[in-house]
Amino acid sequence: EATQTVLTRVVLCVTAPCTIVYSALINENIPGVGMVLRLLGLGFLCYGVLMLLSMGVTWLLRVEPGRRGAYVTMLAFFNCLFMGLPVVNALFGEQALLYLSIFSLPFYPFLYIPGVYMMIRDSRHRSGTAQGQRIRAADVVNPCLIAGLLAIALTIVRFTLPASVVQLIGLVNDITTPA
């Protein structure tokens, strides 16, 4: 179990962020600002709709009030990047990873703000107290979110790094993605 925890942290904190940044560095068909904004907008729209649909499903299933937040969060926020990045890379190539990274960027604010808030609300409901945890900015920021923002910035300004740095990031990327 300890090995699994360490490997998951390595993927989520090191290799997946490198994959996201690498997709921006090697992409030959860099999208323009308009496309980046459309992808972000579509991502926000999709995650917003997923949240609403998940709330509807929990209502239809008549999930008890102290558990609804967990159900909504599980339904709306599936494991799209942990497995999605390697699968998209295998199916569509490294060029497609940048588009997935931009589209998936809203995942983090939606998961960590309304998702965590609903689970905190559930905890308060079950314990019968008005007190509980608060969501902090540090809880929302994580390596994949930072890598996604960096990838967007690299895409918009069309910044290039030295080949040796890109190659190093590519080697770390290769740990995550299937050959």
mmCIF file with all atom_site columns, C-alpha atoms in Angstrom:
data_model
loop_
_atom_site.group_PDB
_atom_site.id
_atom_site.type_symbol
_atom_site.label_atom_id
_atom_site.label_alt_id
_atom_site.label_comp_id
_atom_site.label_asym_id
_atom_site.label_entity_id
_atom_site.label_seq_id
_atom_site.pdbx_PDB_ins_code
_atom_site.Cartn_x
_atom_site.Cartn_y
_atom_site.Cartn_z
_atom_site.occupancy
_atom_site.B_iso_or_equiv
_atom_site.pdbx_formal_charge
_atom_site.auth_seq_id
_atom_site.auth_comp_id
_atom_site.auth_asym_id
_atom_site.auth_atom_id
_atom_site.pdbx_PDB_model_num
ATOM 1   C CA . GLU A 1 1   ? 0.000   0.000  0.000   1.00 0.00 ? 1   GLU A CA 1
ATOM 2   C CA . ALA A 1 2   ? 2.867   2.396  0.766   1.00 0.00 ? 2   ALA A CA 1
ATOM 3   C CA . THR A 1 3   ? 4.396   1.714  -2.660  1.00 0.00 ? 3   THR A CA 1
ATOM 4   C CA . GLN A 1 4   ? 1.085   2.449  -4.366  1.00 0.00 ? 4   GLN A CA 1
ATOM 5   C CA . THR A 1 5   ? 0.798   5.747  -2.472  1.00 0.00 ? 5   THR A CA 1
ATOM 6   C CA . VAL A 1 6   ? 4.312   6.776  -3.455  1.00 0.00 ? 6   VAL A CA 1
ATOM 7   C CA . LEU A 1 7   ? 3.800   5.840  -7.106  1.00 0.00 ? 7   LEU A CA 1
ATOM 8   C CA . THR A 1 8   ? 0.499   7.740  -7.231  1.00 0.00 ? 8   THR A CA 1
ATOM 9   C CA . ARG A 1 9   ? 2.190   10.820 -5.779  1.00 0.00 ? 9   ARG A CA 1
ATOM 10  C CA . VAL A 1 10  ? 5.030   10.549 -8.292  1.00 0.00 ? 10  VAL A CA 1
ATOM 11  C CA . VAL A 1 11  ? 2.532   10.397 -11.159 1.00 0.00 ? 11  VAL A CA 1
ATOM 12  C CA . LEU A 1 12  ? 0.306   13.210 -9.877  1.00 0.00 ? 12  LEU A CA 1
ATOM 13  C CA . CYS A 1 13  ? 3.085   15.516 -8.654  1.00 0.00 ? 13  CYS A CA 1
ATOM 14  C CA . VAL A 1 14  ? 5.900   14.888 -11.158 1.00 0.00 ? 14  VAL A CA 1
ATOM 15  C CA . THR A 1 15  ? 5.234   12.859 -14.286 1.00 0.00 ? 15  THR A CA 1
ATOM 16  C CA . ALA A 1 16  ? 1.680   14.056 -15.144 1.00 0.00 ? 16  ALA A CA 1
ATOM 17  C CA . PRO A 1 17  ? 2.673   17.738 -14.792 1.00 0.00 ? 17  PRO A CA 1
ATOM 18  C CA . CYS A 1 18  ? 5.716   17.062 -16.997 1.00 0.00 ? 18  CYS A CA 1
ATOM 19  C CA . THR A 1 19  ? 3.435   15.417 -19.559 1.00 0.00 ? 19  THR A CA 1
ATOM 20  C CA . ILE A 1 20  ? 1.192   18.498 -19.589 1.00 0.00 ? 20  ILE A CA 1
ATOM 21  C CA . VAL A 1 21  ? 4.112   20.934 -19.996 1.00 0.00 ? 21  VAL A CA 1
ATOM 22  C CA . TYR A 1 22  ? 5.831   18.681 -22.536 1.00 0.00 ? 22  TYR A CA 1
ATOM 23  C CA . SER A 1 23  ? 2.701   18.690 -24.694 1.00 0.00 ? 23  SER A CA 1
ATOM 24  C CA . ALA A 1 24  ? 2.985   22.481 -24.978 1.00 0.00 ? 24  ALA A CA 1
ATOM 25  C CA . LEU A 1 25  ? 6.711   22.384 -25.679 1.00 0.00 ? 25  LEU A CA 1
ATOM 26  C CA . ILE A 1 26  ? 6.643   19.851 -28.527 1.00 0.00 ? 26  ILE A CA 1
ATOM 27  C CA . ASN A 1 27  ? 3.336   20.720 -30.142 1.00 0.00 ? 27  ASN A CA 1
ATOM 28  C CA . GLU A 1 28  ? 3.871   21.695 -33.772 1.00 0.00 ? 28  GLU A CA 1
ATOM 29  C CA . ASN A 1 29  ? 0.268   22.848 -34.249 1.00 0.00 ? 29  ASN A CA 1
ATOM 30  C CA . ILE A 1 30  ? 0.060   25.339 -31.417 1.00 0.00 ? 30  ILE A CA 1
ATOM 31  C CA . PRO A 1 31  ? -3.496  26.635 -31.010 1.00 0.00 ? 31  PRO A CA 1
ATOM 32  C CA . GLY A 1 32  ? -4.121  30.355 -31.039 1.00 0.00 ? 32  GLY A CA 1
ATOM 33  C CA . VAL A 1 33  ? -5.469  32.341 -28.118 1.00 0.00 ? 33  VAL A CA 1
ATOM 34  C CA . GLY A 1 34  ? -9.017  32.021 -29.499 1.00 0.00 ? 34  GLY A CA 1
ATOM 35  C CA . MET A 1 35  ? -8.825  28.221 -29.541 1.00 0.00 ? 35  MET A CA 1
ATOM 36  C CA . VAL A 1 36  ? -7.313  28.155 -26.034 1.00 0.00 ? 36  VAL A CA 1
ATOM 37  C CA . LEU A 1 37  ? -10.163 30.316 -24.726 1.00 0.00 ? 37  LEU A CA 1
ATOM 38  C CA . ARG A 1 38  ? -12.776 28.166 -26.511 1.00 0.00 ? 38  ARG A CA 1
ATOM 39  C CA . LEU A 1 39  ? -11.284 24.980 -25.022 1.00 0.00 ? 39  LEU A CA 1
ATOM 40  C CA . LEU A 1 40  ? -11.247 26.527 -21.542 1.00 0.00 ? 40  LEU A CA 1
ATOM 41  C CA . GLY A 1 41  ? -14.817 27.757 -21.946 1.00 0.00 ? 41  GLY A CA 1
ATOM 42  C CA . LEU A 1 42  ? -15.955 24.348 -23.144 1.00 0.00 ? 42  LEU A CA 1
ATOM 43  C CA . GLY A 1 43  ? -14.174 22.715 -20.202 1.00 0.00 ? 43  GLY A CA 1
ATOM 44  C CA . PHE A 1 44  ? -15.893 25.036 -17.707 1.00 0.00 ? 44  PHE A CA 1
ATOM 45  C CA . LEU A 1 45  ? -19.241 24.399 -19.402 1.00 0.00 ? 45  LEU A CA 1
ATOM 46  C CA . CYS A 1 46  ? -18.769 20.610 -19.377 1.00 0.00 ? 46  CYS A CA 1
ATOM 47  C CA . TYR A 1 47  ? -17.754 20.471 -15.712 1.00 0.00 ? 47  TYR A CA 1
ATOM 48  C CA . GLY A 1 48  ? -20.622 22.787 -14.781 1.00 0.00 ? 48  GLY A CA 1
ATOM 49  C CA . VAL A 1 49  ? -23.099 20.544 -16.609 1.00 0.00 ? 49  VAL A CA 1
ATOM 50  C CA . LEU A 1 50  ? -21.537 17.449 -14.999 1.00 0.00 ? 50  LEU A CA 1
ATOM 51  C CA . MET A 1 51  ? -22.040 19.020 -11.560 1.00 0.00 ? 51  MET A CA 1
ATOM 52  C CA . LEU A 1 52  ? -25.702 19.765 -12.309 1.00 0.00 ? 52  LEU A CA 1
ATOM 53  C CA . LEU A 1 53  ? -26.331 16.296 -13.774 1.00 0.00 ? 53  LEU A CA 1
ATOM 54  C CA . SER A 1 54  ? -24.647 14.684 -10.763 1.00 0.00 ? 54  SER A CA 1
ATOM 55  C CA . MET A 1 55  ? -26.877 16.677 -8.420  1.00 0.00 ? 55  MET A CA 1
ATOM 56  C CA . GLY A 1 56  ? -29.897 15.481 -10.382 1.00 0.00 ? 56  GLY A CA 1
ATOM 57  C CA . VAL A 1 57  ? -28.774 11.857 -10.208 1.00 0.00 ? 57  VAL A CA 1
ATOM 58  C CA . THR A 1 58  ? -28.270 12.034 -6.429  1.00 0.00 ? 58  THR A CA 1
ATOM 59  C CA . TRP A 1 59  ? -31.761 13.523 -6.109  1.00 0.00 ? 59  TRP A CA 1
ATOM 60  C CA . LEU A 1 60  ? -33.251 10.745 -8.288  1.00 0.00 ? 60  LEU A CA 1
ATOM 61  C CA . LEU A 1 61  ? -31.412 8.111  -6.240  1.00 0.00 ? 61  LEU A CA 1
ATOM 62  C CA . ARG A 1 62  ? -32.707 9.772  -3.065  1.00 0.00 ? 62  ARG A CA 1
ATOM 63  C CA . VAL A 1 63  ? -29.275 9.888  -1.490  1.00 0.00 ? 63  VAL A CA 1
ATOM 64  C CA . GLU A 1 64  ? -29.524 10.996 2.134   1.00 0.00 ? 64  GLU A CA 1
ATOM 65  C CA . PRO A 1 65  ? -28.521 14.623 2.833   1.00 0.00 ? 65  PRO A CA 1
ATOM 66  C CA . GLY A 1 66  ? -25.294 13.825 4.725   1.00 0.00 ? 66  GLY A CA 1
ATOM 67  C CA . ARG A 1 67  ? -23.909 11.876 1.750   1.00 0.00 ? 67  ARG A CA 1
ATOM 68  C CA . ARG A 1 68  ? -25.009 13.865 -1.319  1.00 0.00 ? 68  ARG A CA 1
ATOM 69  C CA . GLY A 1 69  ? -21.784 15.846 -1.670  1.00 0.00 ? 69  GLY A CA 1
ATOM 70  C CA . ALA A 1 70  ? -19.674 12.701 -1.849  1.00 0.00 ? 70  ALA A CA 1
ATOM 71  C CA . TYR A 1 71  ? -21.968 11.181 -4.483  1.00 0.00 ? 71  TYR A CA 1
ATOM 72  C CA . VAL A 1 72  ? -22.024 14.355 -6.589  1.00 0.00 ? 72  VAL A CA 1
ATOM 73  C CA . THR A 1 73  ? -18.238 14.604 -6.399  1.00 0.00 ? 73  THR A CA 1
ATOM 74  C CA . MET A 1 74  ? -17.732 10.952 -7.349  1.00 0.00 ? 74  MET A CA 1
ATOM 75  C CA . LEU A 1 75  ? -20.099 11.236 -10.302 1.00 0.00 ? 75  LEU A CA 1
ATOM 76  C CA . ALA A 1 76  ? -18.842 14.564 -11.653 1.00 0.00 ? 76  ALA A CA 1
ATOM 77  C CA . PHE A 1 77  ? -15.100 14.186 -11.150 1.00 0.00 ? 77  PHE A CA 1
ATOM 78  C CA . PHE A 1 78  ? -13.918 10.920 -12.604 1.00 0.00 ? 78  PHE A CA 1
ATOM 79  C CA . ASN A 1 79  ? -10.259 10.080 -13.042 1.00 0.00 ? 79  ASN A CA 1
ATOM 80  C CA . CYS A 1 80  ? -9.850  11.843 -16.381 1.00 0.00 ? 80  CYS A CA 1
ATOM 81  C CA . LEU A 1 81  ? -6.193  12.882 -16.254 1.00 0.00 ? 81  LEU A CA 1
ATOM 82  C CA . PHE A 1 82  ? -4.545  10.117 -14.254 1.00 0.00 ? 82  PHE A CA 1
ATOM 83  C CA . MET A 1 83  ? -5.550  7.587  -16.909 1.00 0.00 ? 83  MET A CA 1
ATOM 84  C CA . GLY A 1 84  ? -6.667  10.037 -19.596 1.00 0.00 ? 84  GLY A CA 1
ATOM 85  C CA . LEU A 1 85  ? -3.248  11.471 -20.405 1.00 0.00 ? 85  LEU A CA 1
ATOM 86  C CA . PRO A 1 86  ? -1.623  8.115  -21.204 1.00 0.00 ? 86  PRO A CA 1
ATOM 87  C CA . VAL A 1 87  ? -4.676  6.890  -23.139 1.00 0.00 ? 87  VAL A CA 1
ATOM 88  C CA . VAL A 1 88  ? -4.959  10.063 -25.248 1.00 0.00 ? 88  VAL A CA 1
ATOM 89  C CA . ASN A 1 89  ? -1.218  9.923  -25.897 1.00 0.00 ? 89  ASN A CA 1
ATOM 90  C CA . ALA A 1 90  ? -1.447  6.308  -27.035 1.00 0.00 ? 90  ALA A CA 1
ATOM 91  C CA . LEU A 1 91  ? -4.510  6.894  -29.224 1.00 0.00 ? 91  LEU A CA 1
ATOM 92  C CA . PHE A 1 92  ? -3.911  10.353 -30.679 1.00 0.00 ? 92  PHE A CA 1
ATOM 93  C CA . GLY A 1 93  ? -0.235  11.139 -30.024 1.00 0.00 ? 93  GLY A CA 1
ATOM 94  C CA . GLU A 1 94  ? 1.548   13.780 -28.014 1.00 0.00 ? 94  GLU A CA 1
ATOM 95  C CA . GLN A 1 95  ? 0.059   16.614 -30.085 1.00 0.00 ? 95  GLN A CA 1
ATOM 96  C CA . ALA A 1 96  ? -3.404  15.924 -28.615 1.00 0.00 ? 96  ALA A CA 1
ATOM 97  C CA . LEU A 1 97  ? -2.218  16.136 -24.996 1.00 0.00 ? 97  LEU A CA 1
ATOM 98  C CA . LEU A 1 98  ? -2.074  19.924 -25.101 1.00 0.00 ? 98  LEU A CA 1
ATOM 99  C CA . TYR A 1 99  ? -5.734  20.115 -26.115 1.00 0.00 ? 99  TYR A CA 1
ATOM 100 C CA . LEU A 1 100 ? -6.736  17.666 -23.361 1.00 0.00 ? 100 LEU A CA 1
ATOM 101 C CA . SER A 1 101 ? -4.692  19.614 -20.817 1.00 0.00 ? 101 SER A CA 1
ATOM 102 C CA . ILE A 1 102 ? -6.358  22.917 -21.699 1.00 0.00 ? 102 ILE A CA 1
ATOM 103 C CA . PHE A 1 103 ? -9.842  21.383 -21.789 1.00 0.00 ? 103 PHE A CA 1
ATOM 104 C CA . SER A 1 104 ? -9.292  19.647 -18.430 1.00 0.00 ? 104 SER A CA 1
ATOM 105 C CA . LEU A 1 105 ? -7.919  22.671 -16.597 1.00 0.00 ? 105 LEU A CA 1
ATOM 106 C CA . PRO A 1 106 ? -11.348 23.574 -15.082 1.00 0.00 ? 106 PRO A CA 1
ATOM 107 C CA . PHE A 1 107 ? -11.397 20.124 -13.427 1.00 0.00 ? 107 PHE A CA 1
ATOM 108 C CA . TYR A 1 108 ? -9.282  21.413 -10.541 1.00 0.00 ? 108 TYR A CA 1
ATOM 109 C CA . PRO A 1 109 ? -11.280 24.505 -9.535  1.00 0.00 ? 109 PRO A CA 1
ATOM 110 C CA . PHE A 1 110 ? -14.533 22.532 -9.858  1.00 0.00 ? 110 PHE A CA 1
ATOM 111 C CA . LEU A 1 111 ? -13.234 19.596 -7.823  1.00 0.00 ? 111 LEU A CA 1
ATOM 112 C CA . TYR A 1 112 ? -11.571 21.607 -5.099  1.00 0.00 ? 112 TYR A CA 1
ATOM 113 C CA . ILE A 1 113 ? -14.119 24.400 -4.665  1.00 0.00 ? 113 ILE A CA 1
ATOM 114 C CA . PRO A 1 114 ? -17.705 23.105 -5.064  1.00 0.00 ? 114 PRO A CA 1
ATOM 115 C CA . GLY A 1 115 ? -16.708 19.436 -4.757  1.00 0.00 ? 115 GLY A CA 1
ATOM 116 C CA . VAL A 1 116 ? -14.808 19.813 -1.508  1.00 0.00 ? 116 VAL A CA 1
ATOM 117 C CA . TYR A 1 117 ? -17.351 22.342 -0.226  1.00 0.00 ? 117 TYR A CA 1
ATOM 118 C CA . MET A 1 118 ? -20.168 19.803 -0.685  1.00 0.00 ? 118 MET A CA 1
ATOM 119 C CA . MET A 1 119 ? -18.208 17.131 1.170   1.00 0.00 ? 119 MET A CA 1
ATOM 120 C CA . ILE A 1 120 ? -17.455 19.575 4.009   1.00 0.00 ? 120 ILE A CA 1
ATOM 121 C CA . ARG A 1 121 ? -21.172 20.409 4.113   1.00 0.00 ? 121 ARG A CA 1
ATOM 122 C CA . ASP A 1 122 ? -21.918 16.668 4.362   1.00 0.00 ? 122 ASP A CA 1
ATOM 123 C CA . SER A 1 123 ? -19.483 16.333 7.234   1.00 0.00 ? 123 SER A CA 1
ATOM 124 C CA . ARG A 1 124 ? -21.137 19.232 9.051   1.00 0.00 ? 124 ARG A CA 1
ATOM 125 C CA . HIS A 1 125 ? -24.560 17.700 8.439   1.00 0.00 ? 125 HIS A CA 1
ATOM 126 C CA . ARG A 1 126 ? -23.537 14.310 9.822   1.00 0.00 ? 126 ARG A CA 1
ATOM 127 C CA . SER A 1 127 ? -21.815 15.783 12.876  1.00 0.00 ? 127 SER A CA 1
ATOM 128 C CA . GLY A 1 128 ? -24.603 18.288 13.514  1.00 0.00 ? 128 GLY A CA 1
ATOM 129 C CA . THR A 1 129 ? -22.189 21.204 13.834  1.00 0.00 ? 129 THR A CA 1
ATOM 130 C CA . ALA A 1 130 ? -21.961 24.458 11.964  1.00 0.00 ? 130 ALA A CA 1
ATOM 131 C CA . GLN A 1 131 ? -18.175 24.388 12.288  1.00 0.00 ? 131 GLN A CA 1
ATOM 132 C CA . GLY A 1 132 ? -15.949 22.643 9.826   1.00 0.00 ? 132 GLY A CA 1
ATOM 133 C CA . GLN A 1 133 ? -13.003 22.955 7.564   1.00 0.00 ? 133 GLN A CA 1
ATOM 134 C CA . ARG A 1 134 ? -12.600 25.876 5.234   1.00 0.00 ? 134 ARG A CA 1
ATOM 135 C CA . ILE A 1 135 ? -11.323 25.683 1.688   1.00 0.00 ? 135 ILE A CA 1
ATOM 136 C CA . ARG A 1 136 ? -7.952  27.397 1.368   1.00 0.00 ? 136 ARG A CA 1
ATOM 137 C CA . ALA A 1 137 ? -6.259  28.570 -1.820  1.00 0.00 ? 137 ALA A CA 1
ATOM 138 C CA . ALA A 1 138 ? -3.421  26.155 -1.050  1.00 0.00 ? 138 ALA A CA 1
ATOM 139 C CA . ASP A 1 139 ? -5.923  23.281 -1.237  1.00 0.00 ? 139 ASP A CA 1
ATOM 140 C CA . VAL A 1 140 ? -6.957  24.260 -4.771  1.00 0.00 ? 140 VAL A CA 1
ATOM 141 C CA . VAL A 1 141 ? -3.470  24.704 -6.217  1.00 0.00 ? 141 VAL A CA 1
ATOM 142 C CA . ASN A 1 142 ? -1.731  21.471 -7.190  1.00 0.00 ? 142 ASN A CA 1
ATOM 143 C CA . PRO A 1 143 ? 1.058   20.452 -9.602  1.00 0.00 ? 143 PRO A CA 1
ATOM 144 C CA . CYS A 1 144 ? -1.274  19.533 -12.501 1.00 0.00 ? 144 CYS A CA 1
ATOM 145 C CA . LEU A 1 145 ? -3.137  22.844 -12.250 1.00 0.00 ? 145 LEU A CA 1
ATOM 146 C CA . ILE A 1 146 ? 0.160   24.749 -12.232 1.00 0.00 ? 146 ILE A CA 1
ATOM 147 C CA . ALA A 1 147 ? 1.409   22.675 -15.176 1.00 0.00 ? 147 ALA A CA 1
ATOM 148 C CA . GLY A 1 148 ? -1.822  23.363 -17.086 1.00 0.00 ? 148 GLY A CA 1
ATOM 149 C CA . LEU A 1 149 ? -1.512  27.103 -16.515 1.00 0.00 ? 149 LEU A CA 1
ATOM 150 C CA . LEU A 1 150 ? 2.151   26.948 -17.529 1.00 0.00 ? 150 LEU A CA 1
ATOM 151 C CA . ALA A 1 151 ? 1.246   25.005 -20.683 1.00 0.00 ? 151 ALA A CA 1
ATOM 152 C CA . ILE A 1 152 ? -1.329  27.653 -21.602 1.00 0.00 ? 152 ILE A CA 1
ATOM 153 C CA . ALA A 1 153 ? 1.206   30.430 -20.977 1.00 0.00 ? 153 ALA A CA 1
ATOM 154 C CA . LEU A 1 154 ? 3.854   28.640 -23.067 1.00 0.00 ? 154 LEU A CA 1
ATOM 155 C CA . THR A 1 155 ? 1.270   28.167 -25.815 1.00 0.00 ? 155 THR A CA 1
ATOM 156 C CA . ILE A 1 156 ? 0.079   31.761 -25.851 1.00 0.00 ? 156 ILE A CA 1
ATOM 157 C CA . VAL A 1 157 ? 3.538   33.380 -25.780 1.00 0.00 ? 157 VAL A CA 1
ATOM 158 C CA . ARG A 1 158 ? 5.031   30.595 -27.940 1.00 0.00 ? 158 ARG A CA 1
ATOM 159 C CA . PHE A 1 159 ? 7.992   30.321 -25.606 1.00 0.00 ? 159 PHE A CA 1
ATOM 160 C CA . THR A 1 160 ? 10.608  27.683 -26.356 1.00 0.00 ? 160 THR A CA 1
ATOM 161 C CA . LEU A 1 161 ? 13.062  26.102 -23.966 1.00 0.00 ? 161 LEU A CA 1
ATOM 162 C CA . PRO A 1 162 ? 16.507  24.775 -24.842 1.00 0.00 ? 162 PRO A CA 1
ATOM 163 C CA . ALA A 1 163 ? 16.411  21.340 -26.474 1.00 0.00 ? 163 ALA A CA 1
ATOM 164 C CA . SER A 1 164 ? 18.191  19.699 -23.527 1.00 0.00 ? 164 SER A CA 1
ATOM 165 C CA . VAL A 1 165 ? 15.485  20.904 -21.100 1.00 0.00 ? 165 VAL A CA 1
ATOM 166 C CA . VAL A 1 166 ? 12.693  19.765 -23.441 1.00 0.00 ? 166 VAL A CA 1
ATOM 167 C CA . GLN A 1 167 ? 14.422  16.388 -23.769 1.00 0.00 ? 167 GLN A CA 1
ATOM 168 C CA . LEU A 1 168 ? 14.684  16.050 -19.974 1.00 0.00 ? 168 LEU A CA 1
ATOM 169 C CA . ILE A 1 169 ? 10.979  16.860 -19.543 1.00 0.00 ? 169 ILE A CA 1
ATOM 170 C CA . GLY A 1 170 ? 10.270  14.370 -22.335 1.00 0.00 ? 170 GLY A CA 1
ATOM 171 C CA . LEU A 1 171 ? 12.123  11.631 -20.466 1.00 0.00 ? 171 LEU A CA 1
ATOM 172 C CA . VAL A 1 172 ? 9.999   12.236 -17.378 1.00 0.00 ? 172 VAL A CA 1
ATOM 173 C CA . ASN A 1 173 ? 6.918   12.305 -19.645 1.00 0.00 ? 173 ASN A CA 1
ATOM 174 C CA . ASP A 1 174 ? 7.867   8.858  -20.948 1.00 0.00 ? 174 ASP A CA 1
ATOM 175 C CA . ILE A 1 175 ? 7.526   7.444  -17.443 1.00 0.00 ? 175 ILE A CA 1
ATOM 176 C CA . THR A 1 176 ? 3.810   8.325  -17.467 1.00 0.00 ? 176 THR A CA 1
ATOM 177 C CA . THR A 1 177 ? 2.744   7.421  -20.961 1.00 0.00 ? 177 THR A CA 1
ATOM 178 C CA . PRO A 1 178 ? 2.676   4.016  -22.589 1.00 0.00 ? 178 PRO A CA 1
ATOM 179 C CA . ALA A 1 179 ? 5.071   3.316  -25.422 1.00 0.00 ? 179 ALA A CA 1
#
